[in-house]
């Protein structure tokens, strides 16, 4: 856990995908920060269980949870209208929710579902929040991408492609946001392998515990608005591999599978 969370005190922090993995770890790590936590997930039972856990262990926490199907644009509009009406525009947003299917073949339906949640949902949420901003509104949106955005891997073409699209969209959009005259900041996070339900085994000893990852992210968010990439040694390894000739790079990535 982080010893100093004063940066988040009094801030409204919205996080998507809070019922498991990194999203849940971010929520639980922030519970003693004094932040107002707004959590979003499709899993209604998971939200109820998480709220009970927080009420039992962090009774002073300010939390509001919303059930939202991020694959459904109508659900996103409805829920985020409720959030904005109740709490206003958040100060800090972690667009963390994501899915990854192991896809040995080409499955268009799974590919489309992956893009709906990993790419289109964050775009719609960001667009909706930005549309409610003005010159006196400070909004920082943090998009959770992946190191997989910059390399292929066996049976993850939908996931890696969706994260690549998200990354380039955010990087391009940040140029336009600067011209709007509104204090909006867009930031990317590139995790390596985090030990969650999405990554069920430690690939080569490279995966991080989700609470370690959450603490690292929250420390970095306090210090920088630049892209956050971790673990550093995996970043270096991937950069070296990406400098290799295509055939050799292809053979290396063919042997890797995050599952």
Tab-separated table of C-alpha atoms in Angstrom:
chain	number	residue	atom	x	y	z
A	1	UNK	CA	0.000	0.000	0.000
A	2	UNK	CA	1.017	3.655	-0.432
A	3	UNK	CA	2.022	5.581	2.689
A	4	UNK	CA	0.836	8.957	1.345
A	5	UNK	CA	-2.449	9.282	-0.528
A	6	UNK	CA	-3.100	12.953	0.277
A	7	UNK	CA	-2.999	13.800	-3.432
A	8	UNK	CA	-6.354	12.055	-3.873
A	9	UNK	CA	-8.052	13.522	-0.794
A	10	UNK	CA	-11.204	15.427	-1.714
A	11	UNK	CA	-11.006	14.347	-5.350
A	12	UNK	CA	-13.745	12.509	-7.209
A	13	UNK	CA	-12.103	9.436	-8.719
A	14	UNK	CA	-14.030	7.330	-11.238
A	15	UNK	CA	-12.823	3.826	-12.089
A	16	UNK	CA	-14.312	1.351	-14.557
A	17	UNK	CA	-14.007	-2.411	-14.203
A	18	UNK	CA	-13.917	-2.363	-10.386
A	19	UNK	CA	-15.171	-5.834	-9.468
A	20	UNK	CA	-11.936	-7.695	-10.151
A	21	UNK	CA	-8.300	-7.406	-11.122
A	22	UNK	CA	-6.535	-4.067	-11.300
A	23	UNK	CA	-9.760	-2.059	-10.999
A	24	UNK	CA	-10.685	-3.647	-7.676
A	25	UNK	CA	-7.115	-3.191	-6.428
A	26	UNK	CA	-7.227	0.520	-7.329
A	27	UNK	CA	-10.495	0.959	-5.426
A	28	UNK	CA	-9.287	-0.842	-2.300
A	29	UNK	CA	-5.969	1.014	-2.328
A	30	UNK	CA	-7.790	4.355	-2.536
A	31	UNK	CA	-10.277	3.584	0.241
A	32	UNK	CA	-8.225	5.393	2.903
A	33	UNK	CA	-7.286	8.326	0.679
A	34	UNK	CA	-10.246	10.599	1.407
A	35	UNK	CA	-11.291	10.449	-2.239
A	36	UNK	CA	-14.880	10.052	-3.372
A	37	UNK	CA	-14.720	6.794	-5.325
A	38	UNK	CA	-17.134	6.219	-8.196
A	39	UNK	CA	-17.001	2.619	-9.390
A	40	UNK	CA	-18.476	1.189	-12.589
A	41	UNK	CA	-18.917	-2.461	-13.548
A	42	UNK	CA	-21.357	-4.720	-15.361
A	43	UNK	CA	-21.185	-7.263	-12.529
A	44	UNK	CA	-24.007	-6.302	-10.138
A	45	UNK	CA	-23.239	-9.075	-7.634
A	46	UNK	CA	-19.567	-8.133	-7.753
A	47	UNK	CA	-20.434	-4.509	-6.973
A	48	UNK	CA	-22.566	-5.582	-4.012
A	49	UNK	CA	-19.805	-7.841	-2.671
A	50	UNK	CA	-17.176	-5.116	-3.067
A	51	UNK	CA	-19.370	-2.558	-1.313
A	52	UNK	CA	-19.861	-4.944	1.626
A	53	UNK	CA	-16.104	-5.490	1.844
A	54	UNK	CA	-15.436	-1.752	1.850
A	55	UNK	CA	-18.177	-0.964	4.380
A	56	UNK	CA	-16.762	-3.636	6.702
A	57	UNK	CA	-13.109	-2.585	6.451
A	58	UNK	CA	-13.147	1.091	5.428
A	59	UNK	CA	-16.279	2.497	7.049
A	60	UNK	CA	-15.296	6.127	6.378
A	61	UNK	CA	-14.866	5.635	2.642
A	62	UNK	CA	-17.022	7.605	0.229
A	63	UNK	CA	-18.163	5.216	-2.485
A	64	UNK	CA	-20.848	5.156	-5.139
A	65	UNK	CA	-21.146	2.164	-7.450
A	66	UNK	CA	-23.010	1.937	-10.752
A	67	UNK	CA	-23.891	-1.092	-12.868
A	68	UNK	CA	-23.163	-0.399	-16.533
A	69	UNK	CA	-22.834	-2.615	-19.597
A	70	UNK	CA	-19.875	-1.102	-21.432
A	71	UNK	CA	-20.771	-3.081	-24.536
A	72	UNK	CA	-24.028	-1.109	-24.775
A	73	UNK	CA	-23.841	2.585	-25.710
A	74	UNK	CA	-27.335	3.267	-24.335
A	75	UNK	CA	-26.273	1.880	-20.959
A	76	UNK	CA	-23.169	4.086	-20.987
A	77	UNK	CA	-25.198	7.213	-21.774
A	78	UNK	CA	-27.779	6.436	-19.093
A	79	UNK	CA	-25.323	5.585	-16.317
A	80	UNK	CA	-22.911	8.430	-16.976
A	81	UNK	CA	-25.800	10.905	-17.112
A	82	UNK	CA	-26.663	9.678	-13.608
A	83	UNK	CA	-23.069	9.993	-12.430
A	84	UNK	CA	-22.687	13.535	-13.762
A	85	UNK	CA	-26.058	14.600	-12.341
A	86	UNK	CA	-25.166	13.217	-8.917
A	87	UNK	CA	-21.449	13.948	-8.594
A	88	UNK	CA	-20.575	16.286	-11.443
A	89	UNK	CA	-17.568	15.697	-13.679
A	90	UNK	CA	-14.940	13.608	-11.829
A	91	UNK	CA	-11.478	15.030	-11.207
A	92	UNK	CA	-9.700	11.807	-12.121
A	93	UNK	CA	-10.910	8.945	-14.320
A	94	UNK	CA	-9.327	5.514	-14.734
A	95	UNK	CA	-10.769	3.848	-17.853
A	96	UNK	CA	-9.568	0.444	-16.796
A	97	UNK	CA	-12.272	-2.044	-17.843
A	98	UNK	CA	-11.164	-4.481	-20.499
A	99	UNK	CA	-11.556	-8.036	-21.755
A	100	UNK	CA	-9.243	-10.514	-23.441
A	101	UNK	CA	-10.316	-13.693	-25.178
A	102	UNK	CA	-7.968	-16.482	-26.130
A	103	UNK	CA	-8.670	-16.663	-29.849
A	104	UNK	CA	-6.844	-19.519	-31.616
A	105	UNK	CA	-8.764	-18.782	-34.811
A	106	UNK	CA	-10.417	-15.692	-36.251
A	107	UNK	CA	-13.746	-15.083	-34.512
A	108	UNK	CA	-15.401	-11.884	-35.731
A	109	UNK	CA	-17.986	-11.846	-32.923
A	110	UNK	CA	-15.328	-12.021	-30.199
A	111	UNK	CA	-13.199	-9.480	-32.050
A	112	UNK	CA	-16.123	-7.046	-32.215
A	113	UNK	CA	-16.992	-7.585	-28.537
A	114	UNK	CA	-13.370	-6.957	-27.554
A	115	UNK	CA	-13.281	-3.688	-29.493
A	116	UNK	CA	-16.632	-2.556	-28.070
A	117	UNK	CA	-15.345	-2.818	-24.495
A	118	UNK	CA	-11.624	-2.077	-24.898
A	119	UNK	CA	-11.843	0.681	-27.522
A	120	UNK	CA	-15.277	2.141	-28.219
A	121	UNK	CA	-16.475	2.261	-24.586
A	122	UNK	CA	-13.496	4.363	-23.373
A	123	UNK	CA	-13.950	6.698	-26.361
A	124	UNK	CA	-17.643	7.198	-25.608
A	125	UNK	CA	-17.060	7.747	-21.885
A	126	UNK	CA	-14.246	10.229	-22.520
A	127	UNK	CA	-16.337	12.067	-25.117
A	128	UNK	CA	-19.286	12.297	-22.736
A	129	UNK	CA	-17.191	13.617	-19.854
A	130	UNK	CA	-15.311	16.111	-22.018
A	131	UNK	CA	-18.607	17.464	-23.396
A	132	UNK	CA	-19.557	18.519	-19.849
A	133	UNK	CA	-16.293	20.376	-19.232
A	134	UNK	CA	-15.690	24.109	-19.375
A	135	UNK	CA	-12.771	26.434	-18.664
A	136	UNK	CA	-13.251	26.008	-14.910
A	137	UNK	CA	-13.434	22.199	-15.049
A	138	UNK	CA	-10.287	20.194	-14.424
A	139	UNK	CA	-10.479	16.670	-15.830
A	140	UNK	CA	-7.759	14.045	-16.053
A	141	UNK	CA	-8.571	10.849	-17.930
A	142	UNK	CA	-6.226	7.887	-17.592
A	143	UNK	CA	-6.598	5.142	-20.188
A	144	UNK	CA	-5.307	1.691	-19.281
A	145	UNK	CA	-3.718	0.321	-22.443
A	146	UNK	CA	-1.168	-2.499	-22.517
A	147	UNK	CA	2.369	-3.248	-23.613
A	148	UNK	CA	0.590	-5.580	-26.019
A	149	UNK	CA	-0.402	-2.504	-28.018
A	150	UNK	CA	3.076	-2.545	-29.545
A	151	UNK	CA	3.599	-6.230	-30.308
A	152	UNK	CA	1.676	-9.321	-31.443
A	153	UNK	CA	1.123	-12.428	-29.363
A	154	UNK	CA	-0.431	-15.835	-30.001
A	155	UNK	CA	-4.251	-15.928	-29.676
A	156	UNK	CA	-4.594	-12.309	-28.506
A	157	UNK	CA	-5.010	-10.517	-31.839
A	158	UNK	CA	-8.323	-8.919	-30.811
A	159	UNK	CA	-6.981	-7.707	-27.478
A	160	UNK	CA	-3.662	-6.394	-28.779
A	161	UNK	CA	-5.324	-4.713	-31.759
A	162	UNK	CA	-7.918	-3.014	-29.543
A	163	UNK	CA	-5.200	-1.686	-27.233
A	164	UNK	CA	-3.168	-0.466	-30.212
A	165	UNK	CA	-6.219	1.397	-31.512
A	166	UNK	CA	-6.889	2.893	-28.069
A	167	UNK	CA	-3.280	4.003	-27.714
A	168	UNK	CA	-3.120	5.790	-31.054
A	169	UNK	CA	-6.549	7.352	-30.522
A	170	UNK	CA	-5.513	8.830	-27.161
A	171	UNK	CA	-2.150	10.021	-28.463
A	172	UNK	CA	-3.844	11.751	-31.409
A	173	UNK	CA	-6.739	13.134	-29.362
A	174	UNK	CA	-4.332	14.711	-26.880
A	175	UNK	CA	-3.110	17.051	-29.642
A	176	UNK	CA	-6.649	18.291	-30.274
A	177	UNK	CA	-7.563	18.603	-26.588
A	178	UNK	CA	-4.727	21.076	-26.066
A	179	UNK	CA	-6.382	23.411	-28.588
A	180	UNK	CA	-9.742	23.391	-26.789
A	181	UNK	CA	-8.705	25.802	-24.041
A	182	UNK	CA	-10.111	23.484	-21.364
A	183	UNK	CA	-7.930	22.010	-18.571
A	184	UNK	CA	-8.222	18.398	-19.721
A	185	UNK	CA	-5.359	15.924	-19.469
A	186	UNK	CA	-5.222	12.545	-21.230
A	187	UNK	CA	-2.745	9.951	-19.983
A	188	UNK	CA	-1.879	6.377	-20.966
A	189	UNK	CA	-0.815	3.469	-18.783
A	190	UNK	CA	0.986	0.495	-20.334
A	191	UNK	CA	1.004	-2.426	-17.887
A	192	UNK	CA	2.944	-5.541	-18.675
A	193	UNK	CA	1.572	-8.754	-17.192
A	194	UNK	CA	-0.567	-8.376	-14.052
A	195	UNK	CA	-1.641	-11.477	-12.124
A	196	UNK	CA	-5.421	-11.245	-12.590
A	197	UNK	CA	-8.151	-13.479	-14.014
A	198	UNK	CA	-7.035	-12.254	-17.448
A	199	UNK	CA	-3.497	-13.593	-16.953
A	200	UNK	CA	-3.865	-16.945	-15.214
A	201	UNK	CA	-0.221	-17.906	-14.959
A	202	UNK	CA	3.068	-16.140	-14.365
A	203	UNK	CA	4.661	-15.933	-17.811
A	204	UNK	CA	8.405	-16.243	-17.336
A	205	UNK	CA	8.230	-14.642	-13.882
A	206	UNK	CA	7.232	-11.314	-15.452
A	207	UNK	CA	3.777	-10.762	-13.935
A	208	UNK	CA	3.090	-8.353	-11.063
A	209	UNK	CA	0.618	-8.756	-8.215
A	210	UNK	CA	-2.391	-6.522	-8.882
A	211	UNK	CA	-1.997	-4.565	-5.631
A	212	UNK	CA	1.647	-3.924	-6.408
A	213	UNK	CA	0.566	-2.648	-9.820
A	214	UNK	CA	-2.198	-0.467	-8.331
A	215	UNK	CA	0.181	1.088	-5.795
A	216	UNK	CA	2.791	1.740	-8.484
A	217	UNK	CA	0.212	3.413	-10.738
A	218	UNK	CA	-1.146	5.637	-7.960
A	219	UNK	CA	2.372	6.706	-6.958
A	220	UNK	CA	3.222	7.587	-10.553
A	221	UNK	CA	-0.080	9.421	-11.127
A	222	UNK	CA	0.845	11.763	-8.281
A	223	UNK	CA	4.157	12.611	-9.944
A	224	UNK	CA	3.608	12.674	-13.700
A	225	UNK	CA	1.098	13.041	-16.507
A	226	UNK	CA	3.425	11.269	-18.919
A	227	UNK	CA	2.767	7.667	-20.042
A	228	UNK	CA	3.289	5.117	-17.270
A	229	UNK	CA	4.987	1.882	-18.381
A	230	UNK	CA	5.812	-1.065	-16.126
A	231	UNK	CA	7.584	-3.291	-15.330
A	232	UNK	CA	10.599	-1.429	-16.671
A	233	UNK	CA	12.721	-4.498	-17.454
A	234	UNK	CA	9.932	-5.996	-19.575
A	235	UNK	CA	9.673	-2.701	-21.446
A	236	UNK	CA	13.393	-2.904	-22.269
A	237	UNK	CA	13.117	-6.539	-23.376
A	238	UNK	CA	10.216	-5.776	-25.723
A	239	UNK	CA	12.013	-2.774	-27.196
A	240	UNK	CA	15.048	-4.918	-27.941
A	241	UNK	CA	12.873	-7.618	-29.549
A	242	UNK	CA	11.080	-5.023	-31.679
A	243	UNK	CA	14.446	-3.901	-33.064
A	244	UNK	CA	15.209	-7.387	-34.372
A	245	UNK	CA	14.645	-8.433	-37.999
A	246	UNK	CA	11.013	-9.259	-38.721
A	247	UNK	CA	11.491	-13.026	-39.156
A	248	UNK	CA	13.317	-13.399	-35.845
A	249	UNK	CA	10.836	-11.153	-34.048
A	250	UNK	CA	7.968	-13.192	-35.494
A	251	UNK	CA	9.480	-16.473	-34.296
A	252	UNK	CA	9.918	-15.100	-30.769
A	253	UNK	CA	6.368	-13.807	-30.457
A	254	UNK	CA	4.982	-17.057	-31.903
A	255	UNK	CA	6.302	-18.842	-28.820
A	256	UNK	CA	4.720	-16.444	-26.340
A	257	UNK	CA	1.233	-16.769	-24.961
A	258	UNK	CA	-0.205	-14.835	-22.028
A	259	UNK	CA	-2.831	-17.116	-20.484
